[in-house]
Tab-separated table of C-alpha atoms in Angstrom:
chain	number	residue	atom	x	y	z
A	1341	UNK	CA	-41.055	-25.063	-36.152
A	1342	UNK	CA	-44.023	-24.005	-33.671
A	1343	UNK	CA	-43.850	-19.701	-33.771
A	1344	UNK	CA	-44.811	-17.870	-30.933
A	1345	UNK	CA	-47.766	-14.968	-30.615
A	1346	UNK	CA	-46.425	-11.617	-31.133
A	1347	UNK	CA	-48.260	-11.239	-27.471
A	1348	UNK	CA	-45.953	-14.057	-26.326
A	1349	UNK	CA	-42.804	-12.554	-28.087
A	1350	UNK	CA	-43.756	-9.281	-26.194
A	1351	UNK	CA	-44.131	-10.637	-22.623
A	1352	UNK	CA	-40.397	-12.407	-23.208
A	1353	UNK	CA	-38.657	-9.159	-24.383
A	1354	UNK	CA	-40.544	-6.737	-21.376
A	1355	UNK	CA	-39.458	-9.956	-18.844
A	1356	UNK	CA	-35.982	-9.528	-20.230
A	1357	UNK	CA	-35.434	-6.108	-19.609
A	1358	UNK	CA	-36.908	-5.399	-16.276
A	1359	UNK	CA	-34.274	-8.244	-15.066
A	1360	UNK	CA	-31.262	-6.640	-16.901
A	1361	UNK	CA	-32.296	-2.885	-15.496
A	1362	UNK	CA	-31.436	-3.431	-12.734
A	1363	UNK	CA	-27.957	-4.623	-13.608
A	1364	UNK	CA	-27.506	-1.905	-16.194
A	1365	UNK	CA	-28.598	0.902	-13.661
A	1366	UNK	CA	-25.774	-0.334	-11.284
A	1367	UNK	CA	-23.137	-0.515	-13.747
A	1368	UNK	CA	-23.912	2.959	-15.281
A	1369	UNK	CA	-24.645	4.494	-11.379
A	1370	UNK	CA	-20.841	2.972	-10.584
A	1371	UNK	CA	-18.369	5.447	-10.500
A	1372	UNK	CA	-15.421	5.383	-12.600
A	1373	UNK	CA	-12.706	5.477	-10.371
A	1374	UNK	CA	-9.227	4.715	-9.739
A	1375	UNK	CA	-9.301	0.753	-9.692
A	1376	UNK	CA	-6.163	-1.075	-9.498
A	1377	UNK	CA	-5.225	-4.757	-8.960
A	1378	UNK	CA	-1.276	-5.470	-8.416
A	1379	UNK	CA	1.264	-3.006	-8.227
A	1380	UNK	CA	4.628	-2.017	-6.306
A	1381	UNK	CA	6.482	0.773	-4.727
A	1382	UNK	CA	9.517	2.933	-5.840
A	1383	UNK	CA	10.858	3.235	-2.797
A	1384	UNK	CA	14.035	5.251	-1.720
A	1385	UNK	CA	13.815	7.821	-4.814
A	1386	UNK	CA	11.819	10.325	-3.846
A	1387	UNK	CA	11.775	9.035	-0.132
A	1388	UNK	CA	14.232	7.748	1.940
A	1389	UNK	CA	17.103	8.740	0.403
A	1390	UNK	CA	19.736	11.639	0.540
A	1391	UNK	CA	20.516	10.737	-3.175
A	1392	UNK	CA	20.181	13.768	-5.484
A	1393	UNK	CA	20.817	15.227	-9.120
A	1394	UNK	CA	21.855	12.551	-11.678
A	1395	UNK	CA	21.766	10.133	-9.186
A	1396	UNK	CA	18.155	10.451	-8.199
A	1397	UNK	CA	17.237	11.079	-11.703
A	1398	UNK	CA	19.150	7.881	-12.559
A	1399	UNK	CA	17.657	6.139	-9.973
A	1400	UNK	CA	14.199	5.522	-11.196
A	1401	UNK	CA	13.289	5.950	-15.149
A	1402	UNK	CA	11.136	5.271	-17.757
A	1403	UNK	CA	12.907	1.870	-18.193
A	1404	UNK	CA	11.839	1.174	-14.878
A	1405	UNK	CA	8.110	2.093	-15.485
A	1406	UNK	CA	8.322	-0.101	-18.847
A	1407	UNK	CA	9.790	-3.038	-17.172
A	1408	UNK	CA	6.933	-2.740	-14.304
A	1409	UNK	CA	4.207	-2.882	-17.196
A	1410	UNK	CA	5.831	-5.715	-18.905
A	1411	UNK	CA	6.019	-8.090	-16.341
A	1412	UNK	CA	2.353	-7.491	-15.175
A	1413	UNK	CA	1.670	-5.146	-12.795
A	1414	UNK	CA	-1.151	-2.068	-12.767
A	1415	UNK	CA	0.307	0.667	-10.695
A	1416	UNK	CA	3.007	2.178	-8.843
A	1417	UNK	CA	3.102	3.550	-5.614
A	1418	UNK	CA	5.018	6.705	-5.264
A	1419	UNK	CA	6.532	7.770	-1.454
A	1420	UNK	CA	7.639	11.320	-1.258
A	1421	UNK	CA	8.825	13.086	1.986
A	1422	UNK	CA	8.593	16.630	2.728
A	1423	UNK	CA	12.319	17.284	2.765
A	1424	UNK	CA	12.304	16.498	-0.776
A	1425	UNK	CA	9.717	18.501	-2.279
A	1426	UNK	CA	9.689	21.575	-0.008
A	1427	UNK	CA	12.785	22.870	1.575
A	1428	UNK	CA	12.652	24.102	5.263
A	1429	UNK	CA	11.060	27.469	4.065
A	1430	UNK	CA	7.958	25.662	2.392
A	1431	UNK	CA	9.122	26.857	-0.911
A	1432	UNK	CA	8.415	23.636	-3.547
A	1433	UNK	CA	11.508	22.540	-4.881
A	1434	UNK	CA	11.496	22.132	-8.682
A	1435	UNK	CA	13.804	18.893	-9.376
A	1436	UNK	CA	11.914	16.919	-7.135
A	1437	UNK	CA	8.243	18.141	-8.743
A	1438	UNK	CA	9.673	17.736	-12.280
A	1439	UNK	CA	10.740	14.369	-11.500
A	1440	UNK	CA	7.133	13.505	-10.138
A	1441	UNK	CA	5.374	14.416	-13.105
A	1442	UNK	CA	8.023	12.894	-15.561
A	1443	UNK	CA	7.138	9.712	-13.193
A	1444	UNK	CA	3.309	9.950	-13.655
A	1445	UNK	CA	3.519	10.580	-17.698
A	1446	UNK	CA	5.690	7.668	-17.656
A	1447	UNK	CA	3.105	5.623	-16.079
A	1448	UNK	CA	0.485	7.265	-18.224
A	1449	UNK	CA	2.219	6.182	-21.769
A	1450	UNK	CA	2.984	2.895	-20.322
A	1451	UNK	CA	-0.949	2.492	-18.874
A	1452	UNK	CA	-0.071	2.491	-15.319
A	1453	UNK	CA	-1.963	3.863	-12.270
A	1454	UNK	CA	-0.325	5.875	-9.608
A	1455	UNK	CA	-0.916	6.386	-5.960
A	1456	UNK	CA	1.004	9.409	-4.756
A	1457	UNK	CA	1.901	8.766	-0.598
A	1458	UNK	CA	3.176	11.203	1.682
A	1459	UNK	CA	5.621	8.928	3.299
A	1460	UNK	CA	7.306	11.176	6.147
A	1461	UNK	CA	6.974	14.606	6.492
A	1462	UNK	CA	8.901	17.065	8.561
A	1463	UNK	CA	6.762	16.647	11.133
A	1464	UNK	CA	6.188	12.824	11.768
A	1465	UNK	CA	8.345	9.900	10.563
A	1466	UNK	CA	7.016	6.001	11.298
A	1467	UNK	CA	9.497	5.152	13.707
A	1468	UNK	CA	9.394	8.624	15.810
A	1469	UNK	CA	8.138	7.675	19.168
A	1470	UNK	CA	6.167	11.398	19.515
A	1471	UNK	CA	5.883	12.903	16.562
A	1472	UNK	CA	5.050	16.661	16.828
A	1473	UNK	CA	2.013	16.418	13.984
A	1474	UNK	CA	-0.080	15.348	17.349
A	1475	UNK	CA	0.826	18.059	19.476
A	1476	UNK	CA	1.221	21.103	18.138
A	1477	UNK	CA	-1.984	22.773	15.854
A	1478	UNK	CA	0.331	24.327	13.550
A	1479	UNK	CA	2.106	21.658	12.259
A	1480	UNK	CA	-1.469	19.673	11.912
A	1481	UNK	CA	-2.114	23.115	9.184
A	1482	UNK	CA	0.739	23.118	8.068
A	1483	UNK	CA	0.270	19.106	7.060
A	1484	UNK	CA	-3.137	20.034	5.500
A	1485	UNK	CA	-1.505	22.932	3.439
A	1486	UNK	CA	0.556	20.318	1.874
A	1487	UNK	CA	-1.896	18.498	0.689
A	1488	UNK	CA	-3.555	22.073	-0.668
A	1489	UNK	CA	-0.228	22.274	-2.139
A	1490	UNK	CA	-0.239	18.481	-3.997
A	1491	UNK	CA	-3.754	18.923	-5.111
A	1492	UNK	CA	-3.300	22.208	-6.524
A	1493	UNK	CA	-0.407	20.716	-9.067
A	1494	UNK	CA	-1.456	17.004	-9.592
A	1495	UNK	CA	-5.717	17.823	-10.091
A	1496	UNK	CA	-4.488	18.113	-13.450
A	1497	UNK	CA	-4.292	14.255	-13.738
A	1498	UNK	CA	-7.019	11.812	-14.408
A	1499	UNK	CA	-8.810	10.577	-11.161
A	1500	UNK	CA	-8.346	7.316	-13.467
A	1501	UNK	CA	-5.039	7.591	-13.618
A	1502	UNK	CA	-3.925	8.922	-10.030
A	1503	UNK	CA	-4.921	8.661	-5.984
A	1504	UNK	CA	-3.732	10.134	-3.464
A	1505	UNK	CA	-2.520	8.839	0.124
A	1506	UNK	CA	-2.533	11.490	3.379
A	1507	UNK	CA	0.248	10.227	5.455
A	1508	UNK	CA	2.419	6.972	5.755
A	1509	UNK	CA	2.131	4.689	8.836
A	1510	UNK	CA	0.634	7.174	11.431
A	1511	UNK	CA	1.867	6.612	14.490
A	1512	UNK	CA	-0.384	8.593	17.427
A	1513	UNK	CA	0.037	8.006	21.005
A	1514	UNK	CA	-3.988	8.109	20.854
A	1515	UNK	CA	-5.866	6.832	17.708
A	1516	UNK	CA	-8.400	9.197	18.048
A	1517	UNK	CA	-5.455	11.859	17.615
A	1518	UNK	CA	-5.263	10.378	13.898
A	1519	UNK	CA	-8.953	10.607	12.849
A	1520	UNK	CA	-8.547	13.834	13.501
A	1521	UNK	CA	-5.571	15.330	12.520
A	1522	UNK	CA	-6.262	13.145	8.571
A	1523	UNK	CA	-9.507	14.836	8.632
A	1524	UNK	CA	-8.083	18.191	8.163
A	1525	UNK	CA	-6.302	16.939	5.132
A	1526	UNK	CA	-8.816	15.024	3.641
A	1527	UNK	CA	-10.817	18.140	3.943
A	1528	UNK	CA	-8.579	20.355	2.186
A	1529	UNK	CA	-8.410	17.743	-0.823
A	1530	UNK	CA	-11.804	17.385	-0.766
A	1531	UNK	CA	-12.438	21.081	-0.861
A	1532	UNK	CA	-10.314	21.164	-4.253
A	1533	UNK	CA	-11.043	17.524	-5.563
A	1534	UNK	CA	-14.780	16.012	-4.558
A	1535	UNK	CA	-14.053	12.859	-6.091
A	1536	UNK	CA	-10.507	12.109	-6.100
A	1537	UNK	CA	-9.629	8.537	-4.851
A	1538	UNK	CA	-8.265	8.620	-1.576
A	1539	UNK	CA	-6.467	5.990	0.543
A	1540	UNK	CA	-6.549	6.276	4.623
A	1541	UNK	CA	-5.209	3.338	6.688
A	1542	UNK	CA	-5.176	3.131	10.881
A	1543	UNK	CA	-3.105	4.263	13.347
A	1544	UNK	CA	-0.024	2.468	14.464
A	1545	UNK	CA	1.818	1.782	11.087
A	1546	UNK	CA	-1.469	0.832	9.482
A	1547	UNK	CA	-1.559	-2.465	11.204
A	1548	UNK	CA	-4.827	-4.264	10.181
A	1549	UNK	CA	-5.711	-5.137	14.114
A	1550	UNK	CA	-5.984	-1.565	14.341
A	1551	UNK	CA	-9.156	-0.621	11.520
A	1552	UNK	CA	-11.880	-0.640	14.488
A	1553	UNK	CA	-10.185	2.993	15.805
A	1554	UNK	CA	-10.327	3.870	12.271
A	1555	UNK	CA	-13.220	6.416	11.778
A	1556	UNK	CA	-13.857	7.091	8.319
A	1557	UNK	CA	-15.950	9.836	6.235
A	1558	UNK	CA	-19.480	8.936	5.674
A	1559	UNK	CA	-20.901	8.458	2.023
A	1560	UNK	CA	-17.826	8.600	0.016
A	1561	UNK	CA	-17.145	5.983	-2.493
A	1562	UNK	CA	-13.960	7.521	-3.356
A	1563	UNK	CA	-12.006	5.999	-0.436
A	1564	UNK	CA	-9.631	3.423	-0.251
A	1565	UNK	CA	-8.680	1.284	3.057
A	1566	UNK	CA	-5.487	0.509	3.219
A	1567	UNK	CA	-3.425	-1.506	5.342
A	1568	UNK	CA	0.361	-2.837	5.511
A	1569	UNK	CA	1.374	-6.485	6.595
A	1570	UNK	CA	5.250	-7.271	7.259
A	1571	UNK	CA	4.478	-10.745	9.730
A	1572	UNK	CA	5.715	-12.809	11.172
A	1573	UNK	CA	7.894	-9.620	11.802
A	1574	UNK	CA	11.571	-12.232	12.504
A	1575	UNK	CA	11.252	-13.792	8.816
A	1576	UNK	CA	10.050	-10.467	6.807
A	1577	UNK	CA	13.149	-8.719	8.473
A	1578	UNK	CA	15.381	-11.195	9.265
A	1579	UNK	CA	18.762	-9.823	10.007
A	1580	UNK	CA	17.490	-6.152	9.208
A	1581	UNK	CA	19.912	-3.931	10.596
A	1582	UNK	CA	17.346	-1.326	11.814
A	1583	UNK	CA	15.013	-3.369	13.882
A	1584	UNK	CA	15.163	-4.441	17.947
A	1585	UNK	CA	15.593	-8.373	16.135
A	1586	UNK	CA	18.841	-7.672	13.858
A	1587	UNK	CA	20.950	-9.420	16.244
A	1588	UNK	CA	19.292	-12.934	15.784
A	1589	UNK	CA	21.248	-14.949	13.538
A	1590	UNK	CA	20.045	-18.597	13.748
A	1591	UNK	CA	17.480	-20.718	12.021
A	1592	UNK	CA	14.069	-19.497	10.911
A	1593	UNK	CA	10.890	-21.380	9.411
A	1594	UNK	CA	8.008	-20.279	7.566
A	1595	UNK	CA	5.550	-21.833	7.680
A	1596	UNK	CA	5.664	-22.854	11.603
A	1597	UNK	CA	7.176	-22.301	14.334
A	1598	UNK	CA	9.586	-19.410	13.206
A	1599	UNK	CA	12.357	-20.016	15.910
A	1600	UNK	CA	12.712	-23.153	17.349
A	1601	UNK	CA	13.250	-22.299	21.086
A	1602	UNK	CA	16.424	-24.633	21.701
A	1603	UNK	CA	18.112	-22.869	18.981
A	1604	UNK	CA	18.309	-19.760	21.272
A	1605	UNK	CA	19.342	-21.510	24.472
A	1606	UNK	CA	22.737	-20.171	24.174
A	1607	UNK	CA	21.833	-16.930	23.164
A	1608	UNK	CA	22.480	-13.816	25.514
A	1609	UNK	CA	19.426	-13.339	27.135
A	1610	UNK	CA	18.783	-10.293	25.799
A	1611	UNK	CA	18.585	-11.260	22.806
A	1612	UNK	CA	16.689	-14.404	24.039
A	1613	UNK	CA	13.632	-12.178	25.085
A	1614	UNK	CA	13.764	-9.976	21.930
A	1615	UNK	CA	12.538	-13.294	19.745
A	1616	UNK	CA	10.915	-14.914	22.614
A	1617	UNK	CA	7.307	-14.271	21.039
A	1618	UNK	CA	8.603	-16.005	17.907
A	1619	UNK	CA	9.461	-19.404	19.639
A	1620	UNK	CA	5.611	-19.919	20.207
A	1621	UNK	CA	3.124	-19.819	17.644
A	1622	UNK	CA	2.455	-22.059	14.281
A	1623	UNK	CA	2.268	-18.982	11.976
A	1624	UNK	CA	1.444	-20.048	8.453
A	1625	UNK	CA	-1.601	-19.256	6.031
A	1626	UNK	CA	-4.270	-19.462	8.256
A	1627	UNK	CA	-2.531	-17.405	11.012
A	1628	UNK	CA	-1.693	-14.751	8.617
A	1629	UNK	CA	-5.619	-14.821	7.528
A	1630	UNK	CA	-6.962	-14.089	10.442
A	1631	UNK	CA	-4.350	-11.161	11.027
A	1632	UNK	CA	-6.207	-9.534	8.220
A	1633	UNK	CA	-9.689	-10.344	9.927
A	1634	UNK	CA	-10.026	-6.631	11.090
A	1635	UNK	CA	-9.400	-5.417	7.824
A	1636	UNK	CA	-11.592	-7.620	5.633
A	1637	UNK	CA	-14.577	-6.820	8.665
A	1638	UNK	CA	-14.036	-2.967	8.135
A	1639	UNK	CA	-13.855	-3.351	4.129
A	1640	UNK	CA	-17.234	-5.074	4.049
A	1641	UNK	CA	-18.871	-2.837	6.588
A	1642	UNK	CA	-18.421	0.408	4.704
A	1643	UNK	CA	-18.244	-1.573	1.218
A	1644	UNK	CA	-14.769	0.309	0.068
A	1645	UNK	CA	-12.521	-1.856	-1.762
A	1646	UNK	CA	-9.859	-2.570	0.642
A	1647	UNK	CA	-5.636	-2.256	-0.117
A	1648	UNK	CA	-2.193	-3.985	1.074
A	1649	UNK	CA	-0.178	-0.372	0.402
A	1650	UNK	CA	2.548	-2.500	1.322
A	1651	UNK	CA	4.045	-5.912	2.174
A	1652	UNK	CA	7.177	-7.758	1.262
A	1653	UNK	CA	9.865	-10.059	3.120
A	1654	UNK	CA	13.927	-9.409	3.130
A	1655	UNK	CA	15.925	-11.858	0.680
A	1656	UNK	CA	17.927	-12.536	3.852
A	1657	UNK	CA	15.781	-15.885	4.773
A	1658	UNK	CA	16.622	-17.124	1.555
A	1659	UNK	CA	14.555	-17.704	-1.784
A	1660	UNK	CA	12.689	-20.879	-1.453
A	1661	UNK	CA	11.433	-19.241	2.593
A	1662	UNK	CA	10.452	-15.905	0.838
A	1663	UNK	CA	8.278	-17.285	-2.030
A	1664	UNK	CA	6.780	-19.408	0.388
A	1665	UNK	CA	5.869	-16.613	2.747
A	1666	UNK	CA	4.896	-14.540	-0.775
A	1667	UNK	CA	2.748	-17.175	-2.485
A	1668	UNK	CA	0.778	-17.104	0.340
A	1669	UNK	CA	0.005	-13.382	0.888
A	1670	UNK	CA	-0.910	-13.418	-2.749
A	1671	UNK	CA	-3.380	-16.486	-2.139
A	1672	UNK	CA	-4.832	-14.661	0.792
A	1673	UNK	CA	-5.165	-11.188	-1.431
A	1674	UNK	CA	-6.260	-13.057	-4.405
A	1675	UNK	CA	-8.950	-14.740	-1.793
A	1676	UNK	CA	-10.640	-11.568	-0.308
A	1677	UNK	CA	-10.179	-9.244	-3.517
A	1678	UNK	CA	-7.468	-7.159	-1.715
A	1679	UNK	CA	-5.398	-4.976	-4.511
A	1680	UNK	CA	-1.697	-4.665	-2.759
A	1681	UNK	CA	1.305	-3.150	-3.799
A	1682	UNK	CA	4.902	-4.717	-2.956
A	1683	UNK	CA	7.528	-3.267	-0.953
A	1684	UNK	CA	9.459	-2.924	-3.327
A	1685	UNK	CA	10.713	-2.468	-6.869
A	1686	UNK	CA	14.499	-2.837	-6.632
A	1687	UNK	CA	15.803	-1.393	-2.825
A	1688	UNK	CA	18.604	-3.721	-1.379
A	1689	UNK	CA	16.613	-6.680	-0.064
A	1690	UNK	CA	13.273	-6.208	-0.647
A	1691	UNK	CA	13.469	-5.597	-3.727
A	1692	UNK	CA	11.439	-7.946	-6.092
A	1693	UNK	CA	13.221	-7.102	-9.451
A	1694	UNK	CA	16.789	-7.104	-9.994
A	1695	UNK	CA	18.114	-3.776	-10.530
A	1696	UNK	CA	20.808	-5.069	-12.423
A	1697	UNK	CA	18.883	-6.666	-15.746
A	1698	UNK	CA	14.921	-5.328	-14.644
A	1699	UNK	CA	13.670	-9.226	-14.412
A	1700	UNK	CA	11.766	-10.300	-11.672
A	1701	UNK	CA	13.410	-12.263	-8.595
A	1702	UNK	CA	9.800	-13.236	-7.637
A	1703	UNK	CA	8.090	-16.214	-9.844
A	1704	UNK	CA	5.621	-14.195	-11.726
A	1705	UNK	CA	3.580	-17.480	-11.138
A	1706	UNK	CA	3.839	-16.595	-7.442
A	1707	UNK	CA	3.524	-12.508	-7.301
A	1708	UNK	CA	0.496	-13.067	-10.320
A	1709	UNK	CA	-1.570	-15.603	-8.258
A	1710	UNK	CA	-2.014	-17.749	-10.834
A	1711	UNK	CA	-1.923	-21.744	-9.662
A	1712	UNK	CA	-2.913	-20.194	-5.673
């Protein structure tokens, strides 16, 4: 066997290691952050609901947190309201908090990541057509002081292990009224926690057409984009009792046409106009892609890892419809590296475990990606 000159030997080893510096500089320069894949959200615990005592407590437990684990998911997404944690004085209330933290050691023990959302405050709820966060400069304090409030008692936790998100779904007459009133609470968190992981999503229920009025903070890694997706809006809530479309009853499709217009000829015409815009576009894979163009274009412009906080379709169109509709969300989010978290765990309809027996009414096949 020929040996090479020690000269030789040298050259190979000095070629070898200014290509890997590079490489090795990036990965040691890369910050470790809060980095999360699949998850879902416990919805109507902590948010949502007038439950309380042993019925909240009973609610959501560390059974729940185990089963979330086991079946293959990295994180949960927590909603909280105001009305829940702070009474109308301002004065924390200490069930709720005690039940937070039990939540997040849960997910700790069981190696789950956490992203803590302010879902509605007192101030501004998703479907409020004016909410008074917009207006009036002391509730816009009053929103940053709660965020002084949740730093101050969850900094404790690893930036690892939990992220924070402002506000739920903004919905400001004027998106420029939204850049502004976040940035007072991103600067109070920011003032307490330089590096915590942050997630900020546009205006108008975080719809994804709606990233270009997004302004974000310059030079920070430590943000998150996030965005929610619930189309085509008459199969995701089909039959939902609180939207302008409960009233439509007939046949749905997905992928395609969603209504076939002769099956509302005989429908009142209200009703008729209320699912007109359903009657006339082939929504399928494609379709939904491009609804996520905006995102994926602001994501790779500021090079933040981008998030579906939450997505999910009503049990009401039937199983075979929904897993359609879900296998190809996750194809799309499997496509463009989007982490996304469900909507939700268990909640009447949307739920994608059964709350009876904790097993998963979703093919893990489907929810998992794998075969997309």
């Amino acid at each position: 066997m020929a040996r090479l000159s020690p000269l030789i030997c040298f050259g190979l080893l000095l070629s070898i290691f200014l290509i890997n510096a590079p490489l090795n500089a990036q990965k040691s320069a890369r910050p470790e952050v809060f980095r999360i894949h699949r998850g879902v959200n416990i919805s109507h615990w902590l948010s949502q609901s007038r439950a309380r005592g042993a019925d909240r407590q009973a609610y959501f437990t560390e059974a729940d947190v185990a089963a979330v684990a086991e079946a293959g998911f990295d994180h949960i997404r927590i909603p909280i309201d105001e009305e829940q944690m702070w009474d109308e004085a301002g004065n924390k209330i200490p069930e709720a908090w005690q039940l937070l933290h039990a939540a997040l050691g849960w997910m700790k023990k069981h190696r789950l990541k956490a992203l803590v959302d302010l879902h509605i405050i007192r101030s501004h709820y998703f479907l409020d057509d004016d909410p008074p966060l917009f207006k009036d400069p002391a509730e816009q304090r009053k929103f940053a002081d709660l965020w002084v409030q949740l730093s101050d008692e969850l900094k404790k936790y690893s930036r690892k292990h939990v992220a924070y998100e402002l506000l739920n779904e903004s919905v400001a007459k004027n998106h420029d009224d939204w850049n502004k009133v976040y940035r007072q609470a991103y600067d109070a968190v920011r003032a307490r926690e330089p590096k915590r992981v942050i997630f900020i999503g546009p205006n108008r229920w975080q719809n994804a057409r709606y990233f270009p009025y997004l302004t974000i903070p310059e030079n920070d890694p430590n943000i998150v984009l996030s965005f929610h997706f619930y189309s085509p809006h008459i199969i995701t809530h089909y039959k939902a009792s609180w939207t302008d479309i409960r009233d439509y009853s007939g046949p749905v499709h997905y992928p395609g046409v969603s209504i076939d217009p002769k099956d509302t000829l005989n429908l009142p015409l209200e009703i008729r106009e209320k699912v007109r815009q359903y009657t006339r576009d082939d929504i399928g894979i494609d379709q939904l892609e491009n609804m996520m163009k905006a995102a994926l274009e602001k994501a790779d412009q500021l090079h933040l890892q981008l998030y579906c906080g939450e997505f999910g379709c009503l049990s009401n169109v039937g199983a075979d419809m929904r897993n359609r509709w879900y296998k190809d969300m996750i194809t799309l989010f499997e496509r463009h590296h989007i982490s996304w978290s469900a909507w939700d765990l268990k909640s009447g309809g949307f739920g994608v475990f059964d709350p009876k027996d904790r097993s998963l009414v979703i093919p893990a096949d489907i929810l998992f990606g794998r075969g997309n």
